[in-house]
GROMACS .gro file of C-alpha atoms in nm:
model
  140
    1UNK     CA    1  -1.146  -5.654   5.150
    2UNK     CA    2  -1.145  -5.474   5.505
    3UNK     CA    3  -1.249  -5.110   5.545
    4UNK     CA    4  -0.890  -4.982   5.575
    5UNK     CA    5  -0.747  -5.143   5.262
    6UNK     CA    6  -1.025  -4.990   5.059
    7UNK     CA    7  -0.958  -4.645   5.205
    8UNK     CA    8  -0.575  -4.683   5.132
    9UNK     CA    9  -0.650  -4.759   4.819
   10UNK     CA   10  -0.875  -4.474   4.776
   11UNK     CA   11  -0.555  -4.248   4.825
   12UNK     CA   12  -0.327  -4.485   4.635
   13UNK     CA   13  -0.609  -4.403   4.384
   14UNK     CA   14  -0.598  -3.989   4.374
   15UNK     CA   15  -0.231  -4.003   4.389
   16UNK     CA   16  -0.186  -4.245   4.059
   17UNK     CA   17  -0.447  -3.993   3.940
   18UNK     CA   18  -0.319  -3.708   3.994
   19UNK     CA   19   0.057  -3.812   3.864
   20UNK     CA   20  -0.084  -3.876   3.540
   21UNK     CA   21  -0.263  -3.547   3.498
   22UNK     CA   22   0.021  -3.351   3.629
   23UNK     CA   23   0.161  -3.491   3.332
   24UNK     CA   24  -0.035  -3.406   3.064
   25UNK     CA   25  -0.015  -3.167   2.773
   26UNK     CA   26   0.120  -2.817   2.872
   27UNK     CA   27   0.141  -2.578   2.589
   28UNK     CA   28   0.081  -2.240   2.677
   29UNK     CA   29   0.182  -2.270   3.021
   30UNK     CA   30   0.480  -2.085   3.156
   31UNK     CA   31   0.754  -2.250   3.260
   32UNK     CA   32   0.723  -2.190   3.605
   33UNK     CA   33   0.398  -2.349   3.604
   34UNK     CA   34   0.526  -2.637   3.450
   35UNK     CA   35   0.779  -2.681   3.690
   36UNK     CA   36   0.529  -2.687   3.956
   37UNK     CA   37   0.282  -2.950   3.759
   38UNK     CA   38   0.587  -3.146   3.721
   39UNK     CA   39   0.737  -3.160   4.056
   40UNK     CA   40   0.376  -3.170   4.243
   41UNK     CA   41   0.325  -3.481   3.983
   42UNK     CA   42   0.656  -3.633   4.074
   43UNK     CA   43   0.567  -3.616   4.450
   44UNK     CA   44   0.240  -3.776   4.399
   45UNK     CA   45   0.396  -4.107   4.224
   46UNK     CA   46   0.649  -4.126   4.474
   47UNK     CA   47   0.409  -4.154   4.717
   48UNK     CA   48   0.198  -4.403   4.552
   49UNK     CA   49   0.500  -4.584   4.510
   50UNK     CA   50   0.619  -4.569   4.862
   51UNK     CA   51   0.221  -4.675   4.989
   52UNK     CA   52   0.214  -4.897   4.758
   53UNK     CA   53   0.511  -5.097   4.906
   54UNK     CA   54   0.359  -4.973   5.258
   55UNK     CA   55   0.023  -5.184   5.183
   56UNK     CA   56   0.268  -5.488   5.078
   57UNK     CA   57   0.420  -5.503   5.385
   58UNK     CA   58   0.089  -5.530   5.584
   59UNK     CA   59   0.020  -5.863   5.342
   60UNK     CA   60  -0.237  -5.685   5.137
   61UNK     CA   61  -0.222  -5.635   4.725
   62UNK     CA   62  -0.233  -5.264   4.670
   63UNK     CA   63  -0.495  -5.199   4.389
   64UNK     CA   64  -0.357  -5.072   4.021
   65UNK     CA   65  -0.473  -4.808   3.835
   66UNK     CA   66  -0.650  -4.857   3.514
   67UNK     CA   67  -0.441  -4.700   3.271
   68UNK     CA   68  -0.719  -4.622   2.994
   69UNK     CA   69  -0.865  -4.459   3.263
   70UNK     CA   70  -0.610  -4.235   3.373
   71UNK     CA   71  -0.581  -4.140   2.990
   72UNK     CA   72  -0.912  -4.028   2.966
   73UNK     CA   73  -0.905  -3.824   3.256
   74UNK     CA   74  -0.570  -3.665   3.156
   75UNK     CA   75  -0.737  -3.629   2.771
   76UNK     CA   76  -1.052  -3.456   2.925
   77UNK     CA   77  -0.857  -3.236   3.147
   78UNK     CA   78  -0.652  -3.086   2.859
   79UNK     CA   79  -0.974  -3.031   2.651
   80UNK     CA   80  -1.095  -2.860   2.921
   81UNK     CA   81  -0.796  -2.640   2.964
   82UNK     CA   82  -0.686  -2.599   2.603
   83UNK     CA   83  -1.078  -2.483   2.521
   84UNK     CA   84  -1.058  -2.245   2.800
   85UNK     CA   85  -0.927  -1.859   2.811
   86UNK     CA   86  -0.687  -1.930   3.096
   87UNK     CA   87  -0.547  -2.249   3.035
   88UNK     CA   88  -0.296  -2.223   3.358
   89UNK     CA   89  -0.596  -2.095   3.558
   90UNK     CA   90  -0.824  -2.378   3.431
   91UNK     CA   91  -0.541  -2.698   3.514
   92UNK     CA   92  -0.500  -2.476   3.856
   93UNK     CA   93  -0.865  -2.557   3.968
   94UNK     CA   94  -0.880  -2.936   3.811
   95UNK     CA   95  -0.572  -3.025   3.995
   96UNK     CA   96  -0.708  -2.801   4.319
   97UNK     CA   97  -0.993  -3.024   4.301
   98UNK     CA   98  -0.844  -3.333   4.252
   99UNK     CA   99  -0.616  -3.229   4.560
  100UNK     CA  100  -0.914  -3.199   4.766
  101UNK     CA  101  -1.014  -3.563   4.727
  102UNK     CA  102  -0.708  -3.698   4.820
  103UNK     CA  103  -0.686  -3.469   5.140
  104UNK     CA  104  -1.051  -3.602   5.211
  105UNK     CA  105  -0.928  -3.945   5.133
  106UNK     CA  106  -0.620  -3.934   5.349
  107UNK     CA  107  -0.822  -3.824   5.650
  108UNK     CA  108  -1.062  -4.085   5.605
  109UNK     CA  109  -0.744  -4.326   5.615
  110UNK     CA  110  -0.620  -4.158   5.890
  111UNK     CA  111  -0.999  -4.269   6.073
  112UNK     CA  112  -0.810  -4.676   6.070
  113UNK     CA  113  -0.632  -4.859   6.286
  114UNK     CA  114  -0.294  -4.873   6.062
  115UNK     CA  115   0.056  -4.917   6.119
  116UNK     CA  116   0.232  -4.674   6.279
  117UNK     CA  117   0.496  -4.587   5.935
  118UNK     CA  118   0.154  -4.574   5.719
  119UNK     CA  119  -0.033  -4.334   5.922
  120UNK     CA  120   0.334  -4.121   5.963
  121UNK     CA  121   0.341  -4.131   5.585
  122UNK     CA  122  -0.023  -3.999   5.531
  123UNK     CA  123   0.049  -3.741   5.735
  124UNK     CA  124   0.350  -3.651   5.571
  125UNK     CA  125   0.225  -3.640   5.228
  126UNK     CA  126  -0.105  -3.421   5.335
  127UNK     CA  127   0.142  -3.168   5.427
  128UNK     CA  128   0.246  -3.228   5.036
  129UNK     CA  129  -0.121  -3.196   4.972
  130UNK     CA  130  -0.167  -2.850   5.124
  131UNK     CA  131   0.175  -2.726   4.972
  132UNK     CA  132   0.009  -2.868   4.688
  133UNK     CA  133  -0.277  -2.684   4.705
  134UNK     CA  134  -0.146  -2.369   4.855
  135UNK     CA  135   0.042  -2.299   4.517
  136UNK     CA  136  -0.260  -2.385   4.307
  137UNK     CA  137  -0.428  -2.138   4.464
  138UNK     CA  138  -0.207  -1.856   4.363
  139UNK     CA  139  -0.221  -1.957   3.982
  140UNK     CA  140  -0.583  -1.921   3.987
   0.00000   0.00000   0.00000
């Protein structure tokens, strides 16, 4: 497996992880924050599907996430936020850390020789990540 595929799969992995985390149990979170989390998760899910298709168009196979690992990540995030005094702040901090990992993975992927369509999609999704992080910082 070449380095660019590894980098793209890292982006894909973080997108799938964020989509799953944002879908977690959000009882005790106000409706505006819940709507933000839902929109953010959907954006990452759509991009992951798009990127998977682009990887296939390169003649490669995208990595598949382990649903059990994603479930454990979501459970850990939910438990951490449940026992936190400020649930939305705890979730925002966790999501921001994972969004930062995704941003770094996108930067790494962009350092490789990629088809223009993938490069453009990554750059567009980087701006989505920036918007998510700005929205999350307003919750912290």
